[in-house]
Amino acid sequence: MTLEQRIAHVNKVVSEACERAGRSPEEVNIVAVTKYVSVDKTRQVLDSGIVHLGENRWQSAKPKWEALGSRGVWHFIGQLQSNKVKDVIGKFAYIHSLDRLSLAKELERQASAADITLKAFVQVNVSGEDTKAGMPPEKVFDFIRQLGEFPHIEVIGLMTMAPFDSDAESARPVFRGLRELREDLNAKNVQAKPIEHLSMGMSGDFEVAIEEGATWVRLGSILVGKEED
């Protein structure tokens, strides 16, 4: 399949999932995960009209950002170590993996120095898997309250990853759990501005994620293909 065919297929799937859920496709934002493809393939993605790009390591993102940084809106979607914050500040507008206070403090320190505001998703380990990053759901309320002390971090949403399973339906309880957590946090007025977004769903399970309320889906292979494609 060509990139154009993949985009058309993804848009069709998004529209159908939204129709089943009684949602508008305009509520769903797509992040093209380009971490496994080259600068040239990333350029093709941007040329197609997609502007949101997701990377999980600065080492692999660096050549793409240096060549194309001004053209895209960059999302850091992997685990971020505090000593790597300097690499993402001023380059990545969105952080999808904020999961601990020490990282928040370093993000705030460097964002303040750069006079920028980061849009952040708090990563939640809804499934409880030991292999998954993110904080337990029961700790999220207090964490977001603490983040209110950091003016250069804007919490816009929650993020989670479902267990890897060939049956996408198995991810539904995880995605539903994140949506219900957001509803609970907003009902308790965890911060002045309601938490709007849910970053959840990847190539194998994004239909289910959309049905459960995803506003951002992170799509790699199904959207951008692989380097040999």
Coordinates of N, CA, C and O in Angstrom, one line a residue, residues 124 126 136-138 140-141 158 176-187 195 198:
V124 N -0.6 6.7 32.7 CA -1.3 5.9 33.7 C -1.2 4.4 33.4 O -1.5 4.1 32.2
V126 N -3.0 1.7 33.6 CA -4.3 1.2 33.9 C -4.3 -0.3 34.1 O -5.0 -0.9 34.9
P136 N 0.1 4.3 39.0 CA -1.2 3.6 39.3 C -2.3 4.6 39.3 O -2.1 5.8 39.7
P137 N -3.5 4.2 38.9 CA -4.6 5.2 38.8 C -4.9 5.9 40.1 O -5.2 7.1 40.1
E138 N -4.7 5.2 41.2 CA -5.1 5.8 42.5 C -4.1 6.9 42.9 O -4.4 7.7 43.9
V140 N -3.0 9.3 40.7 CA -3.0 10.3 39.7 C -3.6 11.6 40.2 O -3.1 12.7 39.9
F141 N -4.6 11.5 41.0 CA -5.2 12.8 41.6 C -4.2 13.6 42.3 O -4.1 14.8 42.0
L158 N -4.6 12.4 29.7 CA -4.1 11.2 30.3 C -3.7 10.3 29.1 O -4.3 10.3 28.1
R176 N -11.4 2.0 28.6 CA -12.6 2.5 29.3 C -12.1 3.0 30.7 O -12.6 4.0 31.2
G177 N -11.2 2.3 31.3 CA -10.7 2.7 32.6 C -10.1 4.1 32.6 O -10.2 4.8 33.6
L178 N -9.3 4.4 31.5 CA -8.7 5.7 31.5 C -9.7 6.8 31.3 O -9.7 7.8 31.9
R179 N -10.7 6.5 30.5 CA -11.8 7.5 30.3 C -12.6 7.7 31.6 O -12.9 8.9 32.0
E180 N -12.9 6.7 32.3 CA -13.6 6.8 33.6 C -12.7 7.6 34.6 O -13.3 8.3 35.4
L181 N -11.4 7.3 34.6 CA -10.5 8.1 35.5 C -10.5 9.6 35.2 O -10.6 10.4 36.1
R182 N -10.5 9.9 33.9 CA -10.6 11.3 33.5 C -11.9 11.9 34.0 O -11.9 13.0 34.5
E183 N -13.0 11.2 33.8 CA -14.3 11.7 34.3 C -14.3 11.9 35.8 O -14.8 12.9 36.3
D184 N -13.7 11.0 36.5 CA -13.6 11.1 37.9 C -12.8 12.3 38.4 O -13.2 13.1 39.2
L185 N -11.6 12.5 37.7 CA -10.8 13.6 38.0 C -11.4 14.9 37.8 O -11.3 15.9 38.6
N186 N -12.2 15.0 36.6 CA -12.8 16.3 36.3 C -14.0 16.5 37.3 O -14.3 17.7 37.6
A187 N -14.7 15.5 37.7 CA -15.8 15.6 38.6 C -15.3 16.2 40.0 O -16.0 16.9 40.7
I195 N -9.6 18.3 32.3 CA -8.7 17.4 31.5 C -9.5 17.0 30.3 O -10.5 16.3 30.4
L198 N -7.5 12.2 25.8 CA -7.1 10.8 26.2 C -6.2 10.3 25.0 O -6.6 10.2 23.9

